[in-house]
Structure formats: C-alpha cells, structure tokens
CSV table of C-alpha atoms in Angstrom, one decimal:
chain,number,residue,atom,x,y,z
A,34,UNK,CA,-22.2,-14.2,-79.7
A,35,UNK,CA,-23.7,-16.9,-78.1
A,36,UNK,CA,-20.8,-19.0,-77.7
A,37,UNK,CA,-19.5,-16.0,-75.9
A,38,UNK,CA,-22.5,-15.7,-73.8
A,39,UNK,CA,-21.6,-19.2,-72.5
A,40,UNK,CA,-17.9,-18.6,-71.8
A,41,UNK,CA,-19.1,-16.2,-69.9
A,42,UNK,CA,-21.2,-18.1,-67.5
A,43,UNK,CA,-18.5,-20.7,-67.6
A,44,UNK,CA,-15.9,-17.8,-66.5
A,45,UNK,CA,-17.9,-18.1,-63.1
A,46,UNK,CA,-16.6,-21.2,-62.1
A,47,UNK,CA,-12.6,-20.1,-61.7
A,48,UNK,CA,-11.0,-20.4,-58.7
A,49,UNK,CA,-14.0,-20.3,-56.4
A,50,UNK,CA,-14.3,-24.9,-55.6
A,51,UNK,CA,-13.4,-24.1,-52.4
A,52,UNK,CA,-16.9,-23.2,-51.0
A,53,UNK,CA,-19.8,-25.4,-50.0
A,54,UNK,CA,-23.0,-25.0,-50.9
A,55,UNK,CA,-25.0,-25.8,-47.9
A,56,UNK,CA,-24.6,-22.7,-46.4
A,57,UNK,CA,-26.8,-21.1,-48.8
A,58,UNK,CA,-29.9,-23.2,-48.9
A,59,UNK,CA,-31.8,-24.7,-51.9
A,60,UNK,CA,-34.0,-21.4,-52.3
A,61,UNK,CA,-30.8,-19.5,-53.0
A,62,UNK,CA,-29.5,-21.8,-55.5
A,63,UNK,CA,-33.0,-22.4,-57.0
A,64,UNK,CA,-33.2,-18.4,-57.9
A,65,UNK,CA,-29.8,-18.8,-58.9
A,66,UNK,CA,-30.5,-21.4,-61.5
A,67,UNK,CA,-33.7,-19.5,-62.5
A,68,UNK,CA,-31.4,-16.4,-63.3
A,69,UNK,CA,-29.1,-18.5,-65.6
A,70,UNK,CA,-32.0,-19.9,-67.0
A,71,UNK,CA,-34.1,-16.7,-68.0
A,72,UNK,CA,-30.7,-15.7,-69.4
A,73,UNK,CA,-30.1,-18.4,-71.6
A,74,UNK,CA,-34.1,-18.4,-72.5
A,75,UNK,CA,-33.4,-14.2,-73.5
A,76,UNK,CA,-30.3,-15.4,-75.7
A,77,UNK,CA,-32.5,-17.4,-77.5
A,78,UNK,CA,-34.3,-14.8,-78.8
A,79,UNK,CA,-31.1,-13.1,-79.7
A,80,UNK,CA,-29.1,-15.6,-81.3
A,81,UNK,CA,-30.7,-18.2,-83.6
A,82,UNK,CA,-27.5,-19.8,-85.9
A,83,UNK,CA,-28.3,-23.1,-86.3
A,84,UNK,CA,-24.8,-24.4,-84.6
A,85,UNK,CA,-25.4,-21.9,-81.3
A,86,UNK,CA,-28.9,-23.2,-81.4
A,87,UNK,CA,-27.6,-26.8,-80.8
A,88,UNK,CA,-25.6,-25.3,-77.9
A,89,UNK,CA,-28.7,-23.9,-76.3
A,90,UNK,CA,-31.1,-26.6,-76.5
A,91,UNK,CA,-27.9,-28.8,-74.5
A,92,UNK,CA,-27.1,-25.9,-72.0
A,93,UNK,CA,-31.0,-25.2,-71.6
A,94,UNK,CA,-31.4,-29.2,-70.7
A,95,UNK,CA,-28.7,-29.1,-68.7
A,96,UNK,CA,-30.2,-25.8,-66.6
A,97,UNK,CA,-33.5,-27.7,-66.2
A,98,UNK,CA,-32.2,-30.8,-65.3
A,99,UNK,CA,-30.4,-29.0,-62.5
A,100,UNK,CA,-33.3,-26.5,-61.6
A,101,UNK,CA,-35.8,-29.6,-61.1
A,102,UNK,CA,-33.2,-31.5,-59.3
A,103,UNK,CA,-31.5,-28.0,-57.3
A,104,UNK,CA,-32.5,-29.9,-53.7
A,105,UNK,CA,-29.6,-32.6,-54.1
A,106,UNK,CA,-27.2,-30.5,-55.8
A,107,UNK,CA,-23.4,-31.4,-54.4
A,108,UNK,CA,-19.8,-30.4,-55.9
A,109,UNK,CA,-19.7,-34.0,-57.5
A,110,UNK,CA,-22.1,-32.5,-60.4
A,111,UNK,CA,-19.9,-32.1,-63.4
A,112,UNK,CA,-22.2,-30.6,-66.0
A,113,UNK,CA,-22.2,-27.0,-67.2
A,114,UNK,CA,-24.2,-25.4,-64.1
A,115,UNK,CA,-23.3,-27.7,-61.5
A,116,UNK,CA,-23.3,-26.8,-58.3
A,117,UNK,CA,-20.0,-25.3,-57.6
A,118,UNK,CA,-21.1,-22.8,-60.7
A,119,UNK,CA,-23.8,-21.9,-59.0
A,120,UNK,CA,-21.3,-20.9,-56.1
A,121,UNK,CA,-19.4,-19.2,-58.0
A,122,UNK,CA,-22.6,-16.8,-59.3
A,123,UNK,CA,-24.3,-16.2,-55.8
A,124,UNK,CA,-20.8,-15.0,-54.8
A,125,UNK,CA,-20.1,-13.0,-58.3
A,126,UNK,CA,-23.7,-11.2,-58.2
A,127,UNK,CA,-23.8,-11.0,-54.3
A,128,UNK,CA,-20.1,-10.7,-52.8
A,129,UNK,CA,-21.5,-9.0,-50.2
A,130,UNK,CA,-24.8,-7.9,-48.9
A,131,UNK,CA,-24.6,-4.4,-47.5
A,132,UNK,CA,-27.4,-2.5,-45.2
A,133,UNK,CA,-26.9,1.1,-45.1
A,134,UNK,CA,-28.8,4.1,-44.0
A,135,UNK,CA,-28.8,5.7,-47.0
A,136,UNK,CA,-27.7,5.4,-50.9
A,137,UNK,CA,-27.8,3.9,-53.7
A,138,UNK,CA,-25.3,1.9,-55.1
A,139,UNK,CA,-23.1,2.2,-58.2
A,140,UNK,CA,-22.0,-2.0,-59.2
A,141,UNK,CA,-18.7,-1.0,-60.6
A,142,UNK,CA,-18.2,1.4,-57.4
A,143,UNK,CA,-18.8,-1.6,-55.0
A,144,UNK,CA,-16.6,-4.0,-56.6
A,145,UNK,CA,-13.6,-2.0,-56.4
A,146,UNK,CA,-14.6,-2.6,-52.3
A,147,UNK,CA,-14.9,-6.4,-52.5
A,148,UNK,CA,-11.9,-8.3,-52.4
A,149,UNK,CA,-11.2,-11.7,-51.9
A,150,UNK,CA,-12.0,-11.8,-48.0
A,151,UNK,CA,-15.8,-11.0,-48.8
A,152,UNK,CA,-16.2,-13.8,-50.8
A,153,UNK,CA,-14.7,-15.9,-48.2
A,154,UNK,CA,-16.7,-14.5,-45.4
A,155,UNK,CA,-20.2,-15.5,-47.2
A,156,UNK,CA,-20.7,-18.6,-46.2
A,157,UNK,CA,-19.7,-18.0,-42.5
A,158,UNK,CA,-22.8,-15.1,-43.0
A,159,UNK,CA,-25.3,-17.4,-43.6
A,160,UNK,CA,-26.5,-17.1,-40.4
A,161,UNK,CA,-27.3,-13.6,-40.2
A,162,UNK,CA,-30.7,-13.1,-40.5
A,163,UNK,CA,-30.8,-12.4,-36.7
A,164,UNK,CA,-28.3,-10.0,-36.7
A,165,UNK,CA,-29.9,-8.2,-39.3
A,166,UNK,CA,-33.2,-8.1,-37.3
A,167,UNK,CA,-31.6,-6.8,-34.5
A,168,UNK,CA,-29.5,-4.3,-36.3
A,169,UNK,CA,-32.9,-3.1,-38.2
A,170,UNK,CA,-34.4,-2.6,-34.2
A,171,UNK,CA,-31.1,-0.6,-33.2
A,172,UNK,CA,-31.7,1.5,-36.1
A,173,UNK,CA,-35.0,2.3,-35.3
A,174,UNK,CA,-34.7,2.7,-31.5
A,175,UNK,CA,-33.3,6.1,-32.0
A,176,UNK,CA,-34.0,7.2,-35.6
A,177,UNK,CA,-36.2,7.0,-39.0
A,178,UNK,CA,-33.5,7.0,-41.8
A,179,UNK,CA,-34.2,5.6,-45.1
A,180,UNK,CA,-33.0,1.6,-44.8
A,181,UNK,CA,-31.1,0.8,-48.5
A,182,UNK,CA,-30.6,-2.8,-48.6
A,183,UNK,CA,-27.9,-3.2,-51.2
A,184,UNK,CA,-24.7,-5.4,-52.7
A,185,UNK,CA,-23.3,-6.9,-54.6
A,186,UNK,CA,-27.2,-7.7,-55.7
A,187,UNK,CA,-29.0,-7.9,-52.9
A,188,UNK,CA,-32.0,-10.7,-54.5
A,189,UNK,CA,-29.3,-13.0,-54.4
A,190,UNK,CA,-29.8,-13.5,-50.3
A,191,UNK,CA,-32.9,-15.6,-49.5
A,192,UNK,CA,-34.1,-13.8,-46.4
A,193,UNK,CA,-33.7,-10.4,-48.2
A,194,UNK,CA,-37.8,-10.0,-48.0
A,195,UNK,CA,-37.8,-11.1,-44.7
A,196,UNK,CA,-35.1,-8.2,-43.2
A,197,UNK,CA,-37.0,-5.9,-45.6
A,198,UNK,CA,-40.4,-6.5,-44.0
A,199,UNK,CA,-39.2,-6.6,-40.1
A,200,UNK,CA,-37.6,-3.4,-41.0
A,201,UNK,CA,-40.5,-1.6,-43.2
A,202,UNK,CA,-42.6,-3.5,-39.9
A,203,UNK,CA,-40.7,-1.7,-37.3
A,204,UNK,CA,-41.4,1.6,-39.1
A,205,UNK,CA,-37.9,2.0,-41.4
A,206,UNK,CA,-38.8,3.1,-45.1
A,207,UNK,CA,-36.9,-0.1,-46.8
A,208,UNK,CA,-35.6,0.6,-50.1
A,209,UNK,CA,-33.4,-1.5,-52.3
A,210,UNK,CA,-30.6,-1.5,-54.9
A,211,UNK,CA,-30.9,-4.5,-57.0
A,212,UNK,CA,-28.7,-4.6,-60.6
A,213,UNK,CA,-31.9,-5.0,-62.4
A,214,UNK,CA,-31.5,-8.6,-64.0
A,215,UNK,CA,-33.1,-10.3,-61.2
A,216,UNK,CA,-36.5,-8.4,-61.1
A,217,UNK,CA,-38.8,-10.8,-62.6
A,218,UNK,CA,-42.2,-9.8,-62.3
A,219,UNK,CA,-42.6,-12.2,-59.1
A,220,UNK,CA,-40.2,-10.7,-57.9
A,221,UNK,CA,-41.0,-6.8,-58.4
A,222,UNK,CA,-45.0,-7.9,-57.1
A,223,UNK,CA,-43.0,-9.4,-54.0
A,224,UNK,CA,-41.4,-6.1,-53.4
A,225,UNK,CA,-44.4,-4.6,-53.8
A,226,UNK,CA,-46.1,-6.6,-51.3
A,227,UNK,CA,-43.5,-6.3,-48.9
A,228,UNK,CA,-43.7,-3.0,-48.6
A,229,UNK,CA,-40.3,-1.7,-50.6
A,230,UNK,CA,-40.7,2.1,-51.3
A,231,UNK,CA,-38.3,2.4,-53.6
A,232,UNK,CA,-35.7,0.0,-56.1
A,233,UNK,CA,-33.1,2.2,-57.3
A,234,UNK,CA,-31.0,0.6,-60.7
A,235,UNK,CA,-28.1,1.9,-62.4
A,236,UNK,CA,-27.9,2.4,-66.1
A,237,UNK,CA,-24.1,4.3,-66.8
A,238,UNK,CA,-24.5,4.7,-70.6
A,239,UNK,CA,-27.9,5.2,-73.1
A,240,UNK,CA,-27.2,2.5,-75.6
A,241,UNK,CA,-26.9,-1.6,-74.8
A,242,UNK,CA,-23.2,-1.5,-76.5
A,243,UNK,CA,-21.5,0.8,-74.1
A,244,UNK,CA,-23.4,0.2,-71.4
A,245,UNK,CA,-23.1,-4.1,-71.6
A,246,UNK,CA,-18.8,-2.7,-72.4
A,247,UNK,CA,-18.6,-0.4,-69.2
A,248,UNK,CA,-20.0,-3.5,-66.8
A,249,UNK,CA,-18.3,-6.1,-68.9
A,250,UNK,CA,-21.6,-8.2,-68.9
A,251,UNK,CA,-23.1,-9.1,-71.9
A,252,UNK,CA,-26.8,-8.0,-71.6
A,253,UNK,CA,-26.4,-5.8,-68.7
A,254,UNK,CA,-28.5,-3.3,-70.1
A,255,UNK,CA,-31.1,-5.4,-71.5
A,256,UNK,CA,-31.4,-6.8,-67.8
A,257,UNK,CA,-31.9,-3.1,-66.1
A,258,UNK,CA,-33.8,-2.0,-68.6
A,259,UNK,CA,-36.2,-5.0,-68.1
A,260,UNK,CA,-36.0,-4.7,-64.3
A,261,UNK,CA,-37.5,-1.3,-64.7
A,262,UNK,CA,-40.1,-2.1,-66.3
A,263,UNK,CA,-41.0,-5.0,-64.3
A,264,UNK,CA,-40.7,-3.0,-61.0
A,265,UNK,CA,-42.9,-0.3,-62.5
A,266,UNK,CA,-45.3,-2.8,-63.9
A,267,UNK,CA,-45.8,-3.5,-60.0
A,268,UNK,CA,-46.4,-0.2,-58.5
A,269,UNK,CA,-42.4,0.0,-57.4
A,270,UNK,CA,-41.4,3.9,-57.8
A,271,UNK,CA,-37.6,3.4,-59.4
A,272,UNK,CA,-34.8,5.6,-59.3
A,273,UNK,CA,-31.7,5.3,-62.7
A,274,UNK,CA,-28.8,5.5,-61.2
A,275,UNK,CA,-25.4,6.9,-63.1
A,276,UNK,CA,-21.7,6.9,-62.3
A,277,UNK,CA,-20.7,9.6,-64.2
A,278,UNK,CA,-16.3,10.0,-65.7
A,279,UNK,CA,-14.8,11.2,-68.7
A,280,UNK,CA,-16.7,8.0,-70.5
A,281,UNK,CA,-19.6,9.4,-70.3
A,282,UNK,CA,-20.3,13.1,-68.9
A,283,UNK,CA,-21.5,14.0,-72.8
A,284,UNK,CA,-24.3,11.8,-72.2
A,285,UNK,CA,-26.0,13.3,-69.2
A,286,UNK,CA,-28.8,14.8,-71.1
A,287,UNK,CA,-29.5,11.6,-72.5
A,288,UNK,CA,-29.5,9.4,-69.7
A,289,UNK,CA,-32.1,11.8,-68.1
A,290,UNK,CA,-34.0,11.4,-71.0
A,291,UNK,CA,-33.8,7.7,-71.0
A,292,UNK,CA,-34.7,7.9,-66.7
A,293,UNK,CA,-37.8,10.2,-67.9
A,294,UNK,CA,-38.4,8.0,-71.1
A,295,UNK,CA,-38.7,4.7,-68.9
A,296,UNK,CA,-40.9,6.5,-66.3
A,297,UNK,CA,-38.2,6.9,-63.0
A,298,UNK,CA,-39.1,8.4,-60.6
A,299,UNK,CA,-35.5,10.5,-60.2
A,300,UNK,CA,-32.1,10.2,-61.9
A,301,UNK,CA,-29.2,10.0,-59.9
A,302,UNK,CA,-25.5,11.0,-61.3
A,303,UNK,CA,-22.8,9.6,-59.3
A,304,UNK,CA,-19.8,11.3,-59.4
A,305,UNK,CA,-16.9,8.7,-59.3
A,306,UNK,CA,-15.3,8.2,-56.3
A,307,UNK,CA,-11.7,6.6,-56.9
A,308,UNK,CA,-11.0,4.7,-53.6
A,309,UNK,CA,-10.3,1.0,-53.2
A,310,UNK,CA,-9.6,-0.9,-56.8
A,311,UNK,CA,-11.8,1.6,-58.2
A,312,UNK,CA,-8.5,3.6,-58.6
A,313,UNK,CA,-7.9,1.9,-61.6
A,314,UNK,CA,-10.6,3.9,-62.9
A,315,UNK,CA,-9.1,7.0,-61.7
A,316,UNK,CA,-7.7,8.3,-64.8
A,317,UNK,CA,-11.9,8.3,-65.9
A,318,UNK,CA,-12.2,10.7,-63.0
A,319,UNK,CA,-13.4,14.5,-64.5
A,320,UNK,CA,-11.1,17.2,-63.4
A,321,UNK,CA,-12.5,20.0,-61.1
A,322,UNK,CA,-13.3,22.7,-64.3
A,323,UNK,CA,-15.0,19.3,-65.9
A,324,UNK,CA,-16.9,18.8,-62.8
A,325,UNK,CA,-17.8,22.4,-62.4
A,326,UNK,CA,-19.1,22.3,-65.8
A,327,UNK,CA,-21.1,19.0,-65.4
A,328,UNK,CA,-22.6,20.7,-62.4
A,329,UNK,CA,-23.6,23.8,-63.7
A,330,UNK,CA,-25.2,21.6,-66.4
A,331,UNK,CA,-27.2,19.5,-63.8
A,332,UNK,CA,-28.6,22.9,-62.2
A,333,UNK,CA,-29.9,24.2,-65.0
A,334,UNK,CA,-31.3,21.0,-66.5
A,335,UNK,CA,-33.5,20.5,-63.1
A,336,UNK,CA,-34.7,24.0,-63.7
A,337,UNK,CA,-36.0,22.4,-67.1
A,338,UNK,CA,-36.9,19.0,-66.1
A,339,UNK,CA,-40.1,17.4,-63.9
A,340,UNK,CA,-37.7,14.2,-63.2
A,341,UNK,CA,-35.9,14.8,-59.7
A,342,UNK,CA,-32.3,14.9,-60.2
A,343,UNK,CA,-29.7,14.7,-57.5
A,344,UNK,CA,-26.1,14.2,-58.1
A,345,UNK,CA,-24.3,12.3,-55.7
A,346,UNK,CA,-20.8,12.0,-54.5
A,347,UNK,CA,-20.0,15.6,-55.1
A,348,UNK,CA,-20.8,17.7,-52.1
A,349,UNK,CA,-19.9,21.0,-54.1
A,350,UNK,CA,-23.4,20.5,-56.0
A,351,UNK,CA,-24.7,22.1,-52.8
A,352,UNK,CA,-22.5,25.2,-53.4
A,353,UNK,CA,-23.3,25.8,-57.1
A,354,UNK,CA,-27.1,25.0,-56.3
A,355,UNK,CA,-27.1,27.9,-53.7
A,356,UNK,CA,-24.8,30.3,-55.9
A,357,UNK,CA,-27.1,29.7,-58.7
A,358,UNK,CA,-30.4,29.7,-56.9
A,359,UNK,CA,-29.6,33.4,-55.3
A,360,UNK,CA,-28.3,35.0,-58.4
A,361,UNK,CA,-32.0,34.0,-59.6
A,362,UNK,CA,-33.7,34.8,-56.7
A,363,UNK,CA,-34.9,31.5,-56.4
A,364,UNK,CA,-36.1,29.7,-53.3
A,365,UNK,CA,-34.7,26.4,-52.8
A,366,UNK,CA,-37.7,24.4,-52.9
A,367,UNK,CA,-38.0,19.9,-51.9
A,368,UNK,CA,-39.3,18.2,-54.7
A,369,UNK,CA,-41.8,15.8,-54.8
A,370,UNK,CA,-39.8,12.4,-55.6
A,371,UNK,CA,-36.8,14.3,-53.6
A,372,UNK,CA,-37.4,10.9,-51.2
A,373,UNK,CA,-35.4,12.9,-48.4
A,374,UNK,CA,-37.1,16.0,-48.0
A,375,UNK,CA,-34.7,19.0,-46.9
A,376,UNK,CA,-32.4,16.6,-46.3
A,377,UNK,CA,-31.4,16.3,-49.7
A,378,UNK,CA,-30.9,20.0,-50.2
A,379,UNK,CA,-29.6,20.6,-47.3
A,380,UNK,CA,-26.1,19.3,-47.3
A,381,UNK,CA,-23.4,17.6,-49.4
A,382,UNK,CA,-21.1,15.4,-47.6
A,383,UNK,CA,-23.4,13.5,-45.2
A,384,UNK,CA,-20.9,10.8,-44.1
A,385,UNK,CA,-21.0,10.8,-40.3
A,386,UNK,CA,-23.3,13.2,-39.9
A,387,UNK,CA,-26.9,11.8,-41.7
A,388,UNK,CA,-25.7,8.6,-43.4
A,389,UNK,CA,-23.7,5.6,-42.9
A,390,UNK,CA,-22.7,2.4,-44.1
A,391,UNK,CA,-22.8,-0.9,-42.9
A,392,UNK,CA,-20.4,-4.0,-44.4
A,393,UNK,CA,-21.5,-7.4,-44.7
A,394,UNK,CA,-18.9,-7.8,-41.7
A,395,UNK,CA,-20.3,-5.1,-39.7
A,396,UNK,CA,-18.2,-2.1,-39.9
A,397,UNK,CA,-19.6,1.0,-39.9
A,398,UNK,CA,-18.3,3.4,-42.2
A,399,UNK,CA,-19.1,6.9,-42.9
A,400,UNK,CA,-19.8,6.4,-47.0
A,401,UNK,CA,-19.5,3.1,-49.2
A,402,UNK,CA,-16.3,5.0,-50.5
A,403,UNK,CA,-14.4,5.9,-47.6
A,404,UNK,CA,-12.7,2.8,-46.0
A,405,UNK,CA,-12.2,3.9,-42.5
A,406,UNK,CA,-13.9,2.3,-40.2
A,407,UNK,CA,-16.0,3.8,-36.9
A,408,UNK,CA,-16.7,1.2,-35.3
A,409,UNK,CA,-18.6,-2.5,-35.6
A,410,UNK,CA,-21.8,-3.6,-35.0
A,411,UNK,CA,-20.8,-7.2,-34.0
A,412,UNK,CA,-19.2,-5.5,-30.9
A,413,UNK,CA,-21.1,-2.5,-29.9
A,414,UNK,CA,-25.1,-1.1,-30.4
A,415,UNK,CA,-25.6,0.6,-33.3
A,416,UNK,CA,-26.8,4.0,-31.6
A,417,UNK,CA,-23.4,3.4,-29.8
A,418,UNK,CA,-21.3,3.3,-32.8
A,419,UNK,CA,-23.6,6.9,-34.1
A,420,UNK,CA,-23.2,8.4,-31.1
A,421,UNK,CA,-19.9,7.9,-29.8
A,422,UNK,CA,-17.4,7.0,-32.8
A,423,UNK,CA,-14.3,9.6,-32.2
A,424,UNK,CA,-14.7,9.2,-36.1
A,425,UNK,CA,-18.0,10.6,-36.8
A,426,UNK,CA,-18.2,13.0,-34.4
A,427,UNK,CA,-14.7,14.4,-35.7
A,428,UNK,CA,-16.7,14.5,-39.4
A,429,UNK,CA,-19.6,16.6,-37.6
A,430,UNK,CA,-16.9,19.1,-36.4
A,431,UNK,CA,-17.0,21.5,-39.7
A,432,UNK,CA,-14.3,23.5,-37.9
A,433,UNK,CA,-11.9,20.7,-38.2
A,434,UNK,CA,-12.2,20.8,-41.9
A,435,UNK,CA,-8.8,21.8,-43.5
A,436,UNK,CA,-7.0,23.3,-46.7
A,437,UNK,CA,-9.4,25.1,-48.7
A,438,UNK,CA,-13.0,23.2,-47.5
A,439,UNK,CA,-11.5,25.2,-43.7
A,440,UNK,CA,-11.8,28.8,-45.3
A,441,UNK,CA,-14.8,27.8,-47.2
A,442,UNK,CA,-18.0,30.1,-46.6
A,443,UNK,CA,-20.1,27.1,-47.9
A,444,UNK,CA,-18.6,24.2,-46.0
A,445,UNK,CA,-21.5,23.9,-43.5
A,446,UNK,CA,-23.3,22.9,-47.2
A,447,UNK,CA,-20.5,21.7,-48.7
A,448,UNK,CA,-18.4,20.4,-46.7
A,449,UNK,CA,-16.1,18.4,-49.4
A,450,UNK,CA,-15.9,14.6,-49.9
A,451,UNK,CA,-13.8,13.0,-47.2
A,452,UNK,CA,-13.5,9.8,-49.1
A,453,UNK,CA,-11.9,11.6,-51.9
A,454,UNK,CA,-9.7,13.8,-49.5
A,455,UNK,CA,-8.8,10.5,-47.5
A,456,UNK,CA,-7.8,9.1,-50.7
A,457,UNK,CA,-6.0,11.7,-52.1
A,458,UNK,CA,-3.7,12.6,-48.8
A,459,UNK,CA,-4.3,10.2,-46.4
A,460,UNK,CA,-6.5,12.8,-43.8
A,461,UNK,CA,-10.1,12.8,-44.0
A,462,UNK,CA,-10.5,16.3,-42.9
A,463,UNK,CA,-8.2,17.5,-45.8
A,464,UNK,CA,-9.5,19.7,-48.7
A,465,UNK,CA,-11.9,18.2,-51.1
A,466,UNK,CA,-9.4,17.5,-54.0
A,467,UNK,CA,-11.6,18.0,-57.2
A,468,UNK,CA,-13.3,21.5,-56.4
A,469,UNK,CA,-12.7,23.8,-58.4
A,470,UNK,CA,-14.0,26.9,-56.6
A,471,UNK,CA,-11.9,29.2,-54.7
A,472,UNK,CA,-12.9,30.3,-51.1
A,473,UNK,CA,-13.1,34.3,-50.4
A,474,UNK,CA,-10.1,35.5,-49.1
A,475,UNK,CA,-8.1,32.0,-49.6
A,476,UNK,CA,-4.5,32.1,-50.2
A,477,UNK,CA,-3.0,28.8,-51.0
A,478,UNK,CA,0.0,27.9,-49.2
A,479,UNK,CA,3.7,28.0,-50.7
A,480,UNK,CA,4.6,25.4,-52.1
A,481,UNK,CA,7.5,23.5,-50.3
C-alpha cells in the first residue's frame, strides 16, 4: 500500500521538466513540500511493515532535507521530491486557478476542462496578482455576487489570501473551493482571519474505498474529510459537495447523512455535466426518468432534513420544486444556510444571467461547463463583458429558448442547461437534453 502511495507521488514527475520553478516562489514550493510531507507523515500511521517503514524514514528524510533547504531548490536536484516534482504537483493540484462569481467546483468536473495549454500557461500567470485586484474592483463596481475562488486547488497559489482579502475588503463575500487535503489547521484559522465566508469541499461517495477509486487518489477521502474538520474547527461554515451519475445516485441519502454527520453547513448534488473530457464519463450520466427520480427524491428529503440542500447543474430542480411545492400548498420559503437568498430558489440555469465564470486566462464563460466564450477580461472591463456580450444577453432572452425548453411554461425557472444543450447539438439555446418532462401542449417534431 505504501509502496503504491509513493508511485504515486513519483507519477507526478512525467512529462512536466519543461517548467521552471522560479515563477512560483519559495512560499509556493514550501506548502508544496509541507503537503507531501503531512502525506507521507498520515501514511505512517497507516502502513507500518517493517520493509515500507524503511522506505518512509528515506522518503521522510529526503522531504525534510528538501523542505529546510526549499529556498535553493533548482532542476539539478535528483532525489525523490526534487524540484521539478514539486512542479509537477503545484501544476497537478492547481492546473488552473479560476475566479468565478458563483459555484462550487466538482475536481473531476474541472479536470475534464484543463488540458495541456493550462499547465503551460501557469508560469506565464505568475504575475497576476494585479489583475486579480483589479478584476475583484470591476466586480464590485457594479455588483455584490458571491466571489468563489476555485481550481484546480486554489491553496496551491501564494497570493490566494491576499485576492481573498482585497476582495472580502472591497465588500465581495469571498468564498473558496479547496479539495480538502490542504486545510491544515493554519490554514483553515487563516481563512478564518481573512474573512472567507464559506469553503465548500466535495466528497462523491460515503466510504474512503470508492471515494479514494472515483478521484484515483489514494487518501482522497481521508484528506476532505480532515479538511472539514479543520475548517469547522476554525469557525469556517462548509458546504459537501457531490457529483452525482449512475455510480452513485443510490447513495444520496447517505451522503446527506455524512454532510449532516460532519456538521456542513449544506449539501450540494451536482448533477454531471458531460462537456469537455468529462465526456468520457458520459455513459455515468443518469437518464432523464433517473434524474426525475433523483429529483423527486431530493424534494422530499429537504422537506425532512434541517441541512440546506440544493442540487446543482439541473435547472429542472426548479420545475419539480414548484410542481411539488403547489400540490402541497407550500410556500417556497429561503433557508437559512441557502447562502443566496431568493436567488437560489429563484431560477435554474443562471449562466449569463446571475453567474459566470472566469478562466485562469480570462475568458468569461457563462458556467464552468459550457466552453463558449463571451468575452475576456484581459481585453475588455468586466462590467463590459456582463453587459454587452451578444452571448449573454442572447442567454437572458428566454424567448430564444428552443425545442421543448421554447414551449415550456416553466422556462423562465427552468430554463434548461445550455452547457448540456451545447454539448448535445452544438446550439446553446437548444432543448435541455436530459428532462424528462413534457411541456403542455408540446408536440414533438417528426422525425426526419
């Protein structure tokens, strides 16, 4: 197990030489070295065979040795965390950094965006604390959204505190979507400290098994699990994230259990959304009567439950939420840890029209999931990119919508994912593809 542990880590160092490390600074390679380090420290409560220990007390060394020494670190190093393996991990746990108005990010979702451009593109981003500053002003020239700073992991960029306190300092509630294994306790009191309303971390299966074989990281669930706690520890509300598929959907109840169990704040089901390289996971994808069902489930469940619950990336939530709610004669009602007011009852597709997305190269997108761009903020303002994007203001134009989301009664709620419809057919303003519901009065089309 351990041995495995360490091919792992040495995994990191393929193909990735090619980049310095000066253009990430001594701090960034320090925490880097402090990750692998805690890691190795956790494995050696786990494993204790008398060969693997021999292996740690060399690797653990070796980490030290490096750690103390991190300031002259140069690709001539040739022991087992030198300093192009360090590279290789601030680009496999960052890839990109990612400031968005709103949402909470899914790992395995955002890595079917990266590609091999991103990691090329980080060391020429260095620089961009400055930009970030004057993006967070832009943002809050002309609005107050929620500020999600995000990734890749977003801890592994040194001036992340910095961006989150100009922007909590120019009035922007700053949350942040970290994969859990870097929250130390220093950490989580820093993000306290700063200001950081909210650290949102996903956890996609209730046992350490499936959930370390989903990610394909060995102690991924461990790492969340402990990030929790240490965020908690610190007064940081957290949110458990989910992506929900076939995998999985039979252990919604307990993975709010689990969110309740390790005191969130709110539970979060994503819906996959198959765009990108994340297709490969399409087959995972529930069909619409699954996803009806799931839905139906999640209504009734928040009926039952104190934990906040809003599941994301499926617009048609907001249709079986107000079906359900009338035929009960209930009044839709924002819940305490709802941590967008109406806002998060009030519609489902929000892309374009009350949340956006911004790439560690400055496009502006309308969701994390749908890869057209709308404009950059490296070559216009912000508020002009909002305001004047043929792209957005064609997603605010519910008339446009087409296919069955057109004819839909509830498409001013609803409105249908446009990532998926954009992936599906190639037309953004196309009919959501996995809704099961059928519009009054809708006739399909012949076929052919």
């Amino acid at each position: 197990m351990f041995a495995h542990l360490l091919d792992q880590h040495l995994q990191l160092d393929r193909g990735i030489r090619r980049t310095r490390i000066g253009g990430f600074g001594a701090e960034r390679v320090r925490l880097a070295i402090e990750f692998l380090h805690q890691e190795i420290e956790t494995s050696a409560d786990r494993f204790g065979q008398a060969e693997d220990a021999a292996r740690l007390g060399d690797v653990r060394g070796q980490a030290i040795e490096l750690l103390v020494d991190v300031d002259a670190l140069d690709l001539q190093h040739d022991f087992l965390f030198d300093a192009a393996r360090v590279e290789r991990l601030l680009q496999f746990r960052q890839a990109r950094i990612e400031t968005r108005a709103q949402r909470g990010a899914h790992f395995r979702q955002m890595r079917a965006h990266f590609g091999d451009d991103a990691f090329d593109a980080i060391e020429a981003l260095a620089h961009e604390t400055a930009e970030a500053f004057t993006l967070a002003d832009q943002i809050a020239s002309f609005a107050s959204p929620i500020l999600i700073l995000t990734g890749g992991d977003p801890l592994m960029r040194a001036d992340v505190f910095d961006i989150a306190e100009h922007a909590i300092g120019k009035g922007l509630r700053t949350v942040m979507s970290p994969n859990g294994t870097l929250v130390t306790p220093q950490v989580a009191r820093r993000m306290k400290d700063v200001g950081i309303a909210r650290v949102s971390i996903s956890i996609d299966f209730p046992s350490a098994a499936e959930h370390d074989q989903f990610r394909g990281v060995p102690g991924a669930f461990d790492g969340a699990v402990r990030g929790i706690r240490n965020c908690l520890d610190a007064g940081v509300e957290v949110q458990v994230n989910s992506t929900i598929t076939k995998l999985n959907v039979h252990y919604l109840p307990a993975l709010l259990q689990l969110s309740d169990d390790l005191g969130a704040v709110s539970f979060h089901p994503f819906m996959l959304v198959p765009t990108g390289r994340g297709k490969e996971l399409e087959e995972q994808e529930l069909p619409p009567e699954e996803y009806e069902r799931a839905l139906e489930w999640m209504y009734d469940a928040q009926q039952e439950s104190d934990l906040f619950m809003k599941p994301t990336d499926v617009p048609h939530y907001w249709r079986v939420m107000r079906q359900r709610a009338k035929a009960q004669g209930r009044k839709l009602e924002v819940h305490p840890h709802s941590h967008g007011g109406m806002n998060t009852l009030s519609r489902g597709c929000l892309a374009g029209i009350g949340f956006c997305f911004i790439s560690h190269i400055g496009d502006v997108q309308g969701c994390g999931y749908f890869d057209k761009v709308a404009g950059n903020v490296r070559e216009q303002t912000f508020p002009e990119v909002w305001r004047a994007s043929p792209l957005f203001n064609e997603l605010r134009d519910f008339d446009g919508l087409k296919g069955k989301c057109g004819a839909c009664e509830f498409k001013k709620v609803c409105g249908g994912c446009r990532a998926r419809a954009y992936e599906a057919t190639g037309d953004h303003m196309a009919e959501e593809p996995y809704c099961a519901y059928v519009p009054r009065g809708w006739c399909a089309p012949a076929a052919g």
